[in-house]
Structure formats: structure tokens, C-alpha cells
CSV table of C-alpha atoms and ligand atoms in Angstrom, one decimal:
chain,number,residue,atom,x,y,z
A,1,MET,CA,-0.3,0.2,0.1
A,2,GLY,CA,3.1,2.1,0.4
A,3,GLY,CA,3.5,2.5,-3.4
A,4,TYR,CA,-0.2,3.5,-3.8
A,5,SER,CA,0.0,6.2,-1.4
A,6,VAL,CA,3.8,7.9,-2.8
A,7,VAL,CA,1.5,7.4,-6.4
A,8,LEU,CA,-1.6,8.7,-5.3
A,9,GLY,CA,0.9,11.7,-3.7
A,10,PHE,CA,2.4,12.3,-6.7
A,11,ALA,CA,-0.8,12.6,-8.5
A,12,VAL,CA,-1.9,15.0,-6.2
A,13,VAL,CA,0.9,16.9,-6.6
A,14,VAL,CA,0.8,17.6,-10.3
A,15,ILE,CA,-3.0,18.1,-9.8
A,16,LEU,CA,-2.3,21.0,-7.7
A,17,ALA,CA,1.0,22.3,-10.2
A,18,TRP,CA,-1.6,22.0,-12.9
A,19,GLN,CA,-4.2,24.1,-11.5
A,20,ALA,CA,-2.0,26.6,-9.9
A,21,SER,CA,-0.2,27.2,-13.8
A,22,ALA,CA,-3.9,27.3,-15.0
A,23,GLN,CA,-4.0,31.0,-13.5
A,24,THR,CA,-1.9,32.5,-16.1
A,25,CYS,CA,-3.5,35.8,-16.2
A,26,LEU,CA,-1.5,39.1,-14.6
A,27,LYS,CA,-2.9,41.9,-13.4
A,28,SER,CA,0.4,43.8,-13.8
A,29,PHE,CA,2.9,43.8,-16.4
A,30,THR,CA,6.4,45.7,-16.9
A,31,ASP,CA,6.3,47.2,-20.5
A,32,GLY,CA,9.9,47.4,-20.4
A,33,ASN,CA,9.9,50.8,-18.9
A,34,ALA,CA,7.0,50.9,-16.1
A,35,ILE,CA,4.8,48.9,-14.7
A,36,LYS,CA,0.8,49.0,-15.8
A,37,SER,CA,-1.7,47.6,-13.8
A,38,TYR,CA,-5.0,46.6,-14.5
A,39,ALA,CA,-8.3,46.4,-12.8
A,40,SER,CA,-9.4,42.8,-14.3
A,41,CYS,CA,-7.7,39.9,-15.9
A,42,ASN,CA,-9.2,36.7,-17.4
A,43,ASP,CA,-7.0,33.7,-18.9
A,44,LEU,CA,-8.3,33.2,-22.5
A,45,SER,CA,-10.1,29.7,-23.3
A,46,THR,CA,-7.8,28.2,-25.9
A,47,LEU,CA,-4.1,28.8,-27.2
A,48,ASN,CA,-2.7,30.0,-23.1
A,49,ALA,CA,-3.8,33.8,-23.8
A,50,ALA,CA,-4.9,35.9,-21.6
A,51,LEU,CA,-6.1,39.6,-21.3
A,52,SER,CA,-5.9,42.4,-18.9
A,53,TRP,CA,-8.0,45.3,-18.3
A,54,THR,CA,-8.8,48.3,-17.0
A,55,TYR,CA,-11.8,50.1,-18.0
A,56,PHE,CA,-12.7,53.8,-17.9
A,57,PRO,CA,-16.4,54.3,-17.4
A,58,THR,CA,-16.3,58.3,-17.6
A,59,ASN,CA,-15.0,58.3,-21.5
A,60,GLY,CA,-15.6,54.5,-22.4
A,61,SER,CA,-12.0,53.7,-23.2
A,62,ILE,CA,-9.9,50.5,-22.0
A,63,ASP,CA,-6.5,50.3,-21.2
A,64,ILE,CA,-5.6,46.3,-22.2
A,65,ALA,CA,-2.6,44.0,-22.2
A,66,PHE,CA,-2.9,41.2,-24.1
A,67,ARG,CA,-0.2,38.1,-23.6
A,68,ALA,CA,0.1,35.0,-25.9
A,69,THR,CA,3.0,33.4,-27.2
A,70,PRO,CA,3.7,33.0,-30.7
A,71,ALA,CA,3.5,29.4,-32.4
A,72,ALA,CA,6.8,29.9,-33.1
A,73,SER,CA,9.8,32.0,-32.4
A,74,ALA,CA,9.6,34.0,-35.4
A,75,GLY,CA,5.4,34.2,-35.4
A,76,TRP,CA,3.0,36.4,-34.0
A,77,VAL,CA,0.3,37.0,-31.6
A,78,GLY,CA,-3.1,39.1,-32.3
A,79,TRP,CA,-6.1,40.4,-30.3
A,80,GLY,CA,-9.0,42.4,-31.7
A,81,ILE,CA,-12.4,43.5,-30.9
A,82,ASN,CA,-15.3,42.4,-33.6
A,83,PRO,CA,-17.9,44.8,-33.6
A,84,THR,CA,-20.2,42.3,-36.2
A,85,ALA,CA,-19.6,38.9,-34.9
A,86,THR,CA,-17.9,36.3,-32.6
A,87,ALA,CA,-15.4,35.4,-35.8
A,88,MET,CA,-12.2,36.6,-37.3
A,89,VAL,CA,-13.7,37.9,-40.4
A,90,GLY,CA,-14.3,41.7,-39.1
A,91,THR,CA,-12.0,41.9,-36.3
A,92,GLN,CA,-10.5,44.8,-35.6
A,93,ALA,CA,-7.0,43.7,-34.6
A,94,LEU,CA,-3.8,44.6,-32.8
A,95,ILE,CA,-1.0,42.2,-34.4
A,96,ALA,CA,2.5,41.9,-32.6
A,97,PHE,CA,5.5,40.2,-33.4
A,98,LYS,CA,9.5,40.2,-33.3
A,99,HIS,CA,10.7,42.0,-36.6
A,100,SER,CA,13.8,40.9,-38.6
A,101,ASN,CA,15.6,44.2,-37.6
A,102,GLY,CA,15.3,43.1,-33.5
A,103,SER,CA,12.0,45.4,-32.5
A,104,THR,CA,9.0,44.1,-31.3
A,105,VAL,CA,6.5,45.7,-33.5
A,106,VAL,CA,2.8,46.2,-33.5
A,107,ASP,CA,0.3,47.6,-35.6
A,108,THR,CA,-3.6,47.9,-36.6
A,109,TYR,CA,-5.1,45.3,-38.9
A,110,ASN,CA,-8.3,45.2,-40.5
A,111,ILE,CA,-9.2,41.6,-40.8
A,112,VAL,CA,-11.2,41.8,-44.0
A,113,ALA,CA,-11.2,38.3,-45.6
A,114,GLN,CA,-9.7,35.1,-44.8
A,115,ALA,CA,-6.2,35.8,-46.0
A,116,PRO,CA,-3.1,37.6,-44.6
A,117,PRO,CA,-3.6,41.3,-43.9
A,118,SER,CA,-1.6,44.1,-44.4
A,119,PRO,CA,-1.1,47.0,-41.6
A,120,SER,CA,-4.4,49.2,-41.8
A,121,THR,CA,-6.6,51.9,-39.9
A,122,ILE,CA,-9.1,50.3,-38.1
A,123,SER,CA,-12.9,51.1,-37.3
A,124,ILE,CA,-11.8,51.3,-33.1
A,125,THR,CA,-9.8,54.4,-32.2
A,126,VAL,CA,-5.9,52.9,-30.8
A,127,SER,CA,-3.8,55.2,-28.8
A,128,ASN,CA,-0.2,54.6,-27.3
A,129,LYS,CA,0.0,50.8,-28.7
A,130,SER,CA,3.2,49.1,-28.0
A,131,ALA,CA,4.5,45.1,-27.4
A,132,VAL,CA,7.2,43.7,-25.5
A,133,PHE,CA,8.6,40.5,-26.2
A,134,GLN,CA,9.5,38.7,-22.9
A,135,ASN,CA,12.6,35.8,-22.3
A,136,THR,CA,9.9,33.1,-22.0
A,137,GLY,CA,8.9,33.9,-25.8
A,138,GLN,CA,5.7,35.6,-25.0
A,139,ILE,CA,4.6,38.7,-26.4
A,140,THR,CA,2.5,41.6,-24.6
A,141,ILE,CA,0.9,44.1,-26.6
A,142,PHE,CA,-0.5,47.1,-24.6
A,143,ALA,CA,-2.8,49.3,-25.9
A,144,THR,CA,-6.1,52.1,-25.3
A,145,LEU,CA,-9.3,51.6,-27.4
A,146,MET,CA,-12.0,53.6,-27.4
A,147,LEU,CA,-15.3,51.5,-27.1
A,148,LEU,CA,-17.3,52.2,-30.3
A,149,SER,CA,-20.7,53.8,-28.6
A,150,ASN,CA,-19.4,53.0,-25.1
A,151,LYS,CA,-20.3,49.3,-25.6
A,152,THR,CA,-18.7,47.1,-22.9
A,153,ALA,CA,-19.9,43.8,-24.3
A,154,VAL,CA,-17.8,42.7,-27.3
A,155,ASN,CA,-16.9,40.4,-29.4
A,156,HIS,CA,-13.1,39.8,-29.0
A,157,VAL,CA,-10.9,37.3,-31.0
A,158,TRP,CA,-7.6,36.6,-30.5
A,159,GLN,CA,-4.6,34.4,-32.3
A,160,VAL,CA,-1.3,32.9,-32.6
A,161,GLY,CA,0.6,32.1,-35.8
A,162,SER,CA,3.9,30.8,-36.7
A,163,ALA,CA,5.0,33.3,-39.5
A,164,VAL,CA,5.4,37.0,-40.5
A,165,ASN,CA,6.4,38.1,-44.2
A,166,GLY,CA,7.4,41.7,-43.9
A,167,LEU,CA,4.5,43.0,-42.2
A,168,VAL,CA,1.9,40.9,-43.4
A,169,PRO,CA,1.1,37.9,-40.4
A,170,GLN,CA,1.0,34.8,-42.3
A,171,ALA,CA,-2.0,32.0,-41.5
A,172,HIS,CA,-2.4,30.8,-38.5
A,173,ALA,CA,-2.7,27.0,-38.4
A,174,ASN,CA,-6.6,25.3,-38.5
A,175,ASN,CA,-6.3,23.1,-34.6
A,176,GLN,CA,-9.5,23.6,-32.5
A,177,ALA,CA,-7.7,26.1,-30.1
A,178,ASN,CA,-6.7,28.3,-33.0
A,179,LEU,CA,-10.5,28.2,-34.5
A,180,ALA,CA,-12.2,28.4,-30.9
A,181,SER,CA,-10.3,31.5,-30.1
A,182,ALA,CA,-13.1,34.1,-30.2
A,183,THR,CA,-16.1,34.8,-27.2
A,184,THR,CA,-17.5,38.0,-25.9
A,185,ILE,CA,-16.5,39.3,-23.0
A,186,ASP,CA,-18.0,42.0,-20.8
A,187,LEU,CA,-15.6,44.6,-19.9
A,188,LYS,CA,-17.6,46.8,-17.7
A,189,THR,CA,-18.4,44.2,-15.0
A,190,GLY,CA,-15.2,41.8,-15.6
A,191,VAL,CA,-17.9,39.0,-15.8
A,192,SER,CA,-17.7,37.8,-19.4
A,193,SER,CA,-19.9,35.4,-21.2
A,194,GLY,CA,-16.6,34.2,-21.7
A,195,SER,CA,-17.0,32.6,-18.3
A,196,ALA,CA,-18.4,29.6,-19.9
A,197,ALA,CA,-15.3,29.3,-22.1
A,198,VAL,CA,-13.1,29.8,-18.9
A,199,SER,CA,-14.8,27.1,-17.4
A,200,GLN,CA,-14.8,24.9,-20.6
A,201,LYS,CA,-10.6,26.0,-20.4
A,202,THR,CA,-10.7,24.3,-16.6
A,203,LEU,CA,-12.7,21.2,-18.0
A,204,LYS,CA,-9.7,20.8,-20.6
A,205,ASP,CA,-7.4,21.1,-18.2
A,206,ARG,CA,-8.8,18.5,-16.0
A,207,HIS,CA,-9.5,16.4,-18.3
A,208,GLY,CA,-6.0,16.4,-19.7
A,209,ILE,CA,-4.4,15.8,-16.1
A,210,ILE,CA,-6.9,13.0,-14.6
A,211,ASN,CA,-6.5,10.9,-17.6
A,212,VAL,CA,-2.6,11.5,-18.1
A,213,VAL,CA,-2.6,10.5,-14.2
A,214,GLY,CA,-5.0,7.9,-14.7
A,215,TRP,CA,-4.1,5.9,-18.1
A,216,GLY,CA,-0.8,7.8,-18.6
A,217,ILE,CA,1.1,7.1,-15.4
A,218,LEU,CA,-0.6,4.9,-13.0
A,219,MET,CA,-1.5,2.5,-15.5
A,220,PRO,CA,2.0,1.9,-16.8
A,221,ILE,CA,3.3,1.9,-13.2
A,222,GLY,CA,0.7,-1.6,-12.6
A,223,ALA,CA,2.1,-3.2,-15.4
A,224,MET,CA,5.4,-2.4,-14.3
A,225,ILE,CA,4.6,-4.0,-10.9
A,226,ALA,CA,3.1,-6.9,-12.3
A,227,ARG,CA,6.0,-7.5,-15.1
A,228,TYR,CA,9.1,-7.0,-12.7
A,229,LEU,CA,7.8,-7.8,-9.1
A,230,LYS,CA,6.5,-10.9,-10.1
A,231,MET,CA,10.0,-12.6,-10.1
A,232,PHE,CA,10.7,-11.9,-6.7
A,233,LYS,CA,8.9,-14.6,-4.2
A,234,SER,CA,8.8,-12.1,-1.5
A,235,ALA,CA,6.7,-10.0,-3.4
A,236,ASP,CA,4.1,-12.3,-3.9
A,237,PRO,CA,1.0,-11.8,-3.2
A,238,ALA,CA,1.8,-7.8,-2.9
A,239,TRP,CA,2.8,-7.7,-6.4
A,240,PHE,CA,-0.6,-8.8,-7.2
A,241,TYR,CA,-2.4,-6.4,-4.8
A,242,LEU,CA,-0.3,-3.4,-5.9
A,243,HIS,CA,-1.1,-4.3,-9.5
A,244,ALA,CA,-4.9,-4.6,-9.5
A,245,PHE,CA,-4.8,-1.4,-7.0
A,246,CYS,CA,-3.0,0.7,-9.8
A,247,GLN,CA,-5.4,-0.9,-12.5
A,248,SER,CA,-8.2,-0.6,-10.9
A,249,SER,CA,-7.3,3.1,-9.5
A,250,GLY,CA,-5.8,4.1,-13.2
A,251,TYR,CA,-9.2,2.7,-14.6
A,252,ILE,CA,-11.5,4.6,-11.8
A,253,ILE,CA,-9.7,8.0,-12.4
A,254,GLY,CA,-9.5,7.5,-16.3
A,255,VAL,CA,-12.9,6.7,-16.6
A,256,ALA,CA,-13.8,9.9,-14.7
A,257,GLY,CA,-11.6,11.7,-17.1
A,258,TRP,CA,-13.0,9.9,-19.9
A,259,ALA,CA,-16.4,11.3,-19.1
A,260,THR,CA,-15.1,15.0,-18.8
A,261,GLY,CA,-14.1,14.1,-22.4
A,262,LEU,CA,-17.7,13.1,-23.6
A,263,LYS,CA,-18.6,16.5,-22.0
A,264,LEU,CA,-16.1,18.4,-23.9
A,265,GLY,CA,-16.6,16.4,-27.2
A,266,SER,CA,-20.6,17.1,-26.7
A,267,ASP,CA,-19.5,21.2,-26.3
A,268,SER,CA,-17.7,21.1,-29.3
A,269,PRO,CA,-18.8,20.1,-32.4
A,270,GLY,CA,-16.6,18.3,-35.3
A,271,VAL,CA,-14.6,16.9,-32.1
A,272,GLU,CA,-16.6,13.3,-32.9
A,273,ARG,CA,-14.6,12.7,-36.0
A,274,THR,CA,-10.9,13.0,-34.4
A,275,PRO,CA,-8.8,10.1,-33.9
A,276,HIS,CA,-8.3,11.4,-30.5
A,277,ARG,CA,-11.7,10.9,-29.3
A,278,ARG,CA,-12.0,7.5,-31.2
A,279,ILE,CA,-9.0,6.5,-29.9
A,280,GLY,CA,-10.3,7.3,-26.5
A,281,ILE,CA,-13.7,5.4,-26.8
A,282,ALA,CA,-11.3,2.6,-27.7
A,283,LEU,CA,-9.7,2.4,-24.8
A,284,PHE,CA,-12.7,3.1,-22.7
A,285,CYS,CA,-13.9,-0.3,-24.2
A,286,LEU,CA,-10.5,-2.3,-23.6
A,287,GLY,CA,-9.9,-1.1,-20.3
A,288,THR,CA,-13.4,-2.0,-19.4
A,289,LEU,CA,-13.1,-5.6,-20.9
A,290,GLN,CA,-9.7,-6.0,-19.0
A,291,VAL,CA,-11.7,-5.4,-15.5
A,292,PHE,CA,-14.1,-7.6,-16.6
A,293,ALA,CA,-11.9,-10.4,-17.5
A,294,LEU,CA,-10.4,-10.2,-14.5
A,295,LEU,CA,-13.4,-11.3,-12.7
A,296,LEU,CA,-13.7,-14.2,-15.4
A,297,ARG,CA,-9.9,-15.4,-15.6
A,298,PRO,CA,-10.4,-18.8,-15.2
A,299,LYS,CA,-8.1,-20.8,-11.9
A,300,LYS,CA,-4.7,-20.5,-12.2
A,301,ASP,CA,-4.2,-24.3,-13.2
A,302,HIS,CA,-7.0,-24.3,-15.4
A,303,LYS,CA,-6.1,-25.6,-19.1
A,304,TYR,CA,-7.7,-22.4,-20.5
A,305,ARG,CA,-5.7,-20.1,-18.2
A,306,LYS,CA,-2.4,-19.1,-20.5
A,307,TYR,CA,-5.0,-18.3,-23.3
A,308,TRP,CA,-6.4,-15.9,-20.7
A,309,ASN,CA,-3.1,-14.6,-19.8
A,310,VAL,CA,-1.7,-14.0,-23.2
A,311,TYR,CA,-5.3,-12.0,-24.0
A,312,HIS,CA,-4.4,-10.3,-21.1
A,313,TYR,CA,-0.9,-9.1,-21.8
A,314,ALA,CA,-2.0,-8.5,-25.0
A,315,THR,CA,-4.7,-6.3,-24.2
A,316,GLY,CA,-3.1,-4.7,-21.5
A,317,TYR,CA,0.1,-3.9,-23.7
A,318,THR,CA,-2.4,-2.4,-26.5
A,319,VAL,CA,-3.7,-0.2,-23.8
A,320,ILE,CA,-1.0,1.4,-22.4
A,321,ILE,CA,0.3,1.9,-26.2
A,322,LEU,CA,-2.7,3.4,-27.4
A,323,THR,CA,-2.5,5.8,-24.4
A,324,ILE,CA,0.4,7.5,-24.8
A,325,VAL,CA,-0.2,8.0,-28.5
A,326,ASN,CA,-4.1,9.2,-27.2
A,327,ILE,CA,-2.3,11.7,-24.9
A,328,PHE,CA,0.2,13.3,-27.2
A,329,LYS,CA,-3.0,13.7,-29.6
A,330,GLY,CA,-4.7,15.3,-26.8
A,331,PHE,CA,-1.5,17.6,-26.3
A,332,ASP,CA,-2.2,18.6,-29.8
A,333,ILE,CA,-5.5,19.7,-29.6
A,334,LEU,CA,-5.2,21.2,-26.3
A,335,GLN,CA,-1.8,22.9,-26.6
A,336,PRO,CA,-1.1,23.5,-23.3
A,337,ALA,CA,2.6,25.4,-22.4
A,338,ASP,CA,5.2,23.1,-23.1
A,339,LYS,CA,6.3,22.6,-19.6
A,340,TRP,CA,3.3,20.1,-19.7
A,341,LYS,CA,3.9,18.0,-22.5
A,342,HIS,CA,7.8,18.1,-21.7
A,343,ALA,CA,6.9,17.1,-18.2
A,344,TYR,CA,5.1,14.0,-19.5
A,345,ILE,CA,7.8,13.2,-22.1
A,346,ALA,CA,10.1,13.2,-18.6
A,347,VAL,CA,7.5,11.2,-17.0
A,348,ILE,CA,7.3,8.3,-19.7
A,349,ALA,CA,10.7,8.4,-20.7
A,350,SER,CA,11.7,7.6,-17.0
A,351,LEU,CA,9.5,4.8,-16.8
A,352,GLY,CA,10.5,3.2,-20.1
A,353,GLY,CA,14.5,3.7,-18.9
A,354,ILE,CA,13.5,2.0,-15.2
A,355,ALA,CA,11.4,-1.1,-17.8
A,356,ALA,CA,14.6,-1.4,-19.6
A,357,VAL,CA,17.0,-1.3,-16.7
A,358,LEU,CA,14.5,-4.0,-15.0
A,359,GLU,CA,13.9,-5.8,-18.1
A,360,VAL,CA,17.9,-6.8,-18.4
A,361,THR,CA,18.2,-7.6,-14.8
A,362,THR,CA,14.8,-9.8,-14.9
A,363,TRP,CA,16.6,-11.9,-17.7
A,364,ILE,CA,20.0,-11.8,-16.1
A,365,ILE,CA,18.7,-13.4,-13.0
A,366,PHE,CA,16.7,-15.7,-15.1
A,367,PHE,CA,19.5,-17.1,-16.8
A,368,LYS,CA,21.9,-17.1,-13.4
A,369,ARG,CA,18.6,-19.3,-11.9
A,370,LYS,CA,18.8,-21.3,-15.3
A,371,SER,CA,22.4,-22.1,-15.1
A,372,LYS,CA,22.2,-23.2,-11.5
A,373,THR,CA,19.1,-25.7,-11.5
A,374,SER,CA,17.8,-28.2,-13.7
A,375,PRO,CA,16.0,-26.7,-16.4
A,376,ARG,CA,12.7,-28.3,-15.6
A,377,THR,CA,12.7,-26.9,-12.1
A,378,VAL,CA,14.0,-23.9,-12.7
A,379,SER,CA,11.4,-20.6,-12.6
A,380,SER,CA,11.7,-18.1,-15.1
A,381,ALA,CA,11.3,-14.6,-14.6
A,382,TYR,CA,7.9,-15.2,-16.4
A,383,GLY,CA,7.1,-19.1,-15.0
A,384,ASN,CA,6.8,-22.1,-16.7
A,385,GLY,CA,10.5,-23.2,-16.2
A,386,GLY,CA,13.3,-23.6,-18.3
A,387,THR,CA,11.7,-24.7,-21.4
A,388,ASN,CA,9.8,-21.3,-22.0
A,389,ALA,CA,13.1,-19.4,-22.0
A,390,GLY,CA,12.8,-16.3,-24.1
A,391,HIS,CA,8.9,-16.2,-24.0
A,392,GLY,CA,7.8,-13.5,-22.4
A,393,PHE,CA,3.8,-14.3,-22.3
A,394,LYS,CA,4.1,-17.7,-21.0
A,395,GLN,CA,2.0,-18.1,-17.4
A,396,SER,CA,3.7,-17.9,-14.4
A,397,HIS,CA,3.9,-20.6,-11.6
A,398,ASP,CA,2.4,-18.3,-9.4
A,399,ASP,CA,0.8,-15.4,-11.4
A,400,ASN,CA,-2.4,-14.2,-10.1
A,401,SER,CA,-1.9,-16.7,-6.9
A,402,VAL,CA,-4.8,-14.9,-5.3
B,501,NAG,C1,-9.9,58.2,-20.0
B,501,NAG,O1,-10.3,58.6,-18.2
B,501,NAG,C2,-9.2,57.8,-17.6
B,501,NAG,C3,-9.5,58.6,-16.2
B,501,NAG,O2,-10.7,58.5,-16.1
B,501,NAG,C4,-7.9,58.5,-18.1
B,501,NAG,O3,-6.8,57.7,-17.3
B,501,NAG,C5,-7.5,58.2,-19.3
B,501,NAG,O4,-6.4,58.8,-19.7
B,501,NAG,C6,-8.7,58.4,-20.4
B,501,NAG,N1,-8.0,58.0,-21.6
B,501,NAG,C7,-8.3,58.6,-22.5
B,501,NAG,C8,-8.2,57.5,-24.1
B,501,NAG,O5,-8.7,59.8,-22.6
B,502,NAG,C1,12.0,48.0,-37.7
B,502,NAG,O1,11.4,47.8,-38.1
B,502,NAG,C2,10.2,48.3,-37.9
B,502,NAG,C3,9.1,48.0,-39.0
B,502,NAG,O2,9.5,48.7,-40.7
B,502,NAG,C4,10.0,49.5,-37.4
B,502,NAG,O3,8.9,50.5,-37.1
B,502,NAG,C5,11.3,49.7,-36.8
B,502,NAG,O4,11.5,51.2,-36.0
B,502,NAG,C6,12.4,49.3,-37.0
B,502,NAG,N1,13.2,49.0,-35.7
B,502,NAG,C7,14.7,49.1,-36.0
B,502,NAG,C8,15.4,49.1,-34.8
B,502,NAG,O5,15.1,49.4,-37.0
B,503,NAG,C1,-0.4,58.0,-24.1
B,503,NAG,O1,0.8,58.2,-23.3
B,503,NAG,C2,1.5,59.0,-22.9
B,503,NAG,C3,2.6,59.0,-22.2
B,503,NAG,O2,2.8,57.8,-21.9
B,503,NAG,C4,0.4,60.0,-21.8
B,503,NAG,O3,0.5,61.1,-21.9
B,503,NAG,C5,-1.1,60.0,-23.3
B,503,NAG,O4,-2.2,60.7,-21.8
B,503,NAG,C6,-1.4,58.4,-23.1
B,503,NAG,N1,-2.5,58.6,-23.9
B,503,NAG,C7,-3.8,57.9,-23.5
B,503,NAG,C8,-4.9,58.5,-24.6
B,503,NAG,O5,-3.9,57.1,-22.8
B,504,NAG,C1,-19.4,57.7,-23.9
B,504,NAG,O1,-19.9,57.9,-22.3
B,504,NAG,C2,-19.0,58.7,-21.8
B,504,NAG,C3,-19.3,59.1,-20.4
B,504,NAG,O2,-21.2,58.9,-20.3
B,504,NAG,C4,-19.4,60.0,-22.5
B,504,NAG,O3,-18.8,61.3,-22.3
B,504,NAG,C5,-18.9,59.9,-24.1
B,504,NAG,O4,-19.3,60.7,-25.2
B,504,NAG,C6,-19.8,58.8,-24.7
B,504,NAG,N1,-18.9,58.4,-25.7
B,504,NAG,C7,-19.7,57.7,-27.1
B,504,NAG,C8,-18.9,57.1,-28.1
B,504,NAG,O5,-20.9,57.2,-27.1
């Protein structure tokens, strides 16, 4: 049980860190010269962007600071108000990027079509615009805008792209995150109808973390426990309980994560055809099959038990491989900060490294035992004696002895 508490503790730490990092919006910035402070800020629902602003009712103006990371270091970030629709075309935008001459430039762009725009005048009066490039790779746009007709409920649109040609930002990617980056926000109350979008961001973050912990971390650890602890007689039957505990808690957490995925899917039309969703549904079916198969497994000396074992291993490894593939597909959709992808790569690479070392150790121990004893009585790492050396899918003599 000690191992389980460690894993659970680790999961809680990761969840807390993830939740904390979700709070990316700031109310004060330095623009390179001075500190600028704002009354309100919102994490935007996609692209890891944030908007900070102050509304001045006396003259109907807003000061804004929009912060996002370009899709590539030579790329651009943009934010704007669309007086006509919650959509890209029509947006009166501010777009900033790092110019090839080294300065961070910001200009106004009237987005009249689905085509790369040139700098132009816009229908919203903008003053004191500037932009800074931070060492983190983020770009912050600062500006003062006069709201049209003092209307504080505005459609705002934001975007990031990967390339700029001269002063013309090139087309952005067409990922779900790039297509969903527009909401309505009330700049007066600070309570936006974007709050639905913000809570969707929270749901997406939860979907990501719950599935990564359940399917992507607990289940591979549980599989490693079964494969590598089993060979130690002293670890029997502890390995079995640990394995069952990791897999069943991974499954319970995983089903919760799967349910958040269904909710997100029903809120985002178009998602139902993505491979991520299809693999997710396949994983739920395979995982559920594993749980029920456990209840139906033949006794360890039953003649069909070895077929059951082959099925159990094959399904288990399929689940792990599909999970890792699907987590990376999920990263592509949600586009969390790179550090989360890197953190998961680090976890999975460490588990893979540990597994590789244990695999080699297992075989060394197996061959040592084999050379000391007669082949008929030796118990291999995977059971069934020396005659089955090299066959990783054979039934262990004490496999699932409980
Ligand atoms: C609007 O009014 C505020 C004070 O109420 C002032 O600080 C700000 O500079 C004004 N903005 C514009 C664009 O006039
Ligand atoms: C770089 O180019 C931009 C756009 O032409 C210009 O506004 C800016 O002043 C230039 N900066 C330097 C340091 O030359
Ligand atoms: C723009 O900035 C200058 C100097 O920082 C300031 O004097 C001026 O009032 C600002 N204008 C607006 C409209 O905020
Ligand atoms: C916005 O409201 C302020 C204060 O009520 C008023 O002075 C200003 O003229 C209004 N601006 C517009 C464009 O209606």
C-alpha cells in the first residue's frame, strides 16, 4: 500500500501544480519602462492567452494588455474586437511580432478576409500601442482603445501564428484551439460570457490531467509492477495487490477523465470525428474489458488460463501504447504550455528507462537461476520453467496466485 500512497501523492502534486499553472493571467506587467496595472484579467479559453484590462466609464475607453506566445519564435500574436460577429473576419485587430530588425512591432489590422492582412487603419480608435517580447517567448501587446458607442459587451478574438512576411502575418494553423479563439466578454463587469469559455478551459485542463494520471501514469506503473515484481518470491502476493490497485484506481480515475472528454466532445461540434476521440472510446472499451476479464479469469491451473494470460497481456500492452499515442494527440488539441508536454515525456521516458533496466536485470537473474538449477525445475521470470526461456507471455507458476 505504501507504493500506492506515493503514486497518489504524486498525482495530487501534479494536479495542484497543473491547477496553479492554469492561473496565468496577471494584473500588472512591465512594458520595459514602467509597471502597468489593470483592474481585471481573464485567462482566455484557448491558446494559453490572457487579457488584462481596465475600463474607464468616464470616457468609454479601455487599457488592455494581451499576452500570448507565438506559434513559433518568428511568429505573431494578435488580439482584437469584432464589432459584427464572434469570428475572425471583421476583427479590428492589433498584431505584434518580433521584426527581423530585432524590435518588437505592433500594428493595427482590419481583418477583411480569410487572407494574410497588411497593416491598415481600423474602425476603433487605438492609442499608445506598444508590445514587448519576453524571454519566456511570450509577447504582450499594450494599447488604449475607445469602445464603439461605449458598448462594453464586445466580441473579442485572439490568435497566434508561426510566420510573418515583412509586416504581413501569415495564416495561423487550423487546430481546434485556433478556431475556437473568440468569445463575448463584458469589459465593464469583468464577468464575461466568456466565463463559459473559461470554465471550458478548466474542464479541458481537468480532462488532460485526470487522463494523464489515470491512463498515462498509474496504468503503466501497474503493468511494470506486475512484470518486474512477480519474479521475486518475497513480493508474492504483494505484487498482485499493487498491480490490481494501480490498474483499478487508474481505471476509476481514467473513466472520470473519459467522462470529461465526452462532455467536452458534446460541447465542441466537429470533435466526434477526431482520432483522439475514437482512440479514447477504444481505450474505454479495452479498459472495461480488462476489468471484467479479471473477474472471469480461469483458475491458475485451468487449461485455458494460458490463453487468458496471452489475452490479458496483449490487451494491457495495447491499452498502454494507445494511451501514450492518445495523450500526445490530446496535447496537440489542447496545446498546453510546452512544459506539460515535456513533463509527461520525462515521466514516460523515466518509466521506459526503468522498465528497460528491469527487463535486462530480469533476464540476467533468469539465466543465472537457470544455470544453477536443472531446466525442469527453474522458475523463469515469467514462469513455466527453463523450457520457455525467452517467451515473455508464458504463465507464471505463481501468476495471479490470489
Ligand atoms: C479616460 O479617463 C481616465 C480617467 O478616468 C484617464 O486616465 C484616461 O487617460 C482616459 N483615456 C482616454 C483615452 O482619454
Ligand atoms: C524595425 O522595423 C519596424 C517596421 O518597419 C520599424 O517600425 C522599427 O522602427 C524598426 N526598428 C529598428 C530598430 O530599426
Ligand atoms: C499615452 O501615453 C502618454 C505618455 O505615456 C500619455 O501622456 C498619454 O496620456 C497617453 N494617452 C492615452 C490616450 O492614454
Ligand atoms: C461614452 O460615455 C461617456 C460618459 O458617459 C461620454 O462622455 C462619451 O461621449 C460616450 N462616448 C460615446 C462614443 O458615446
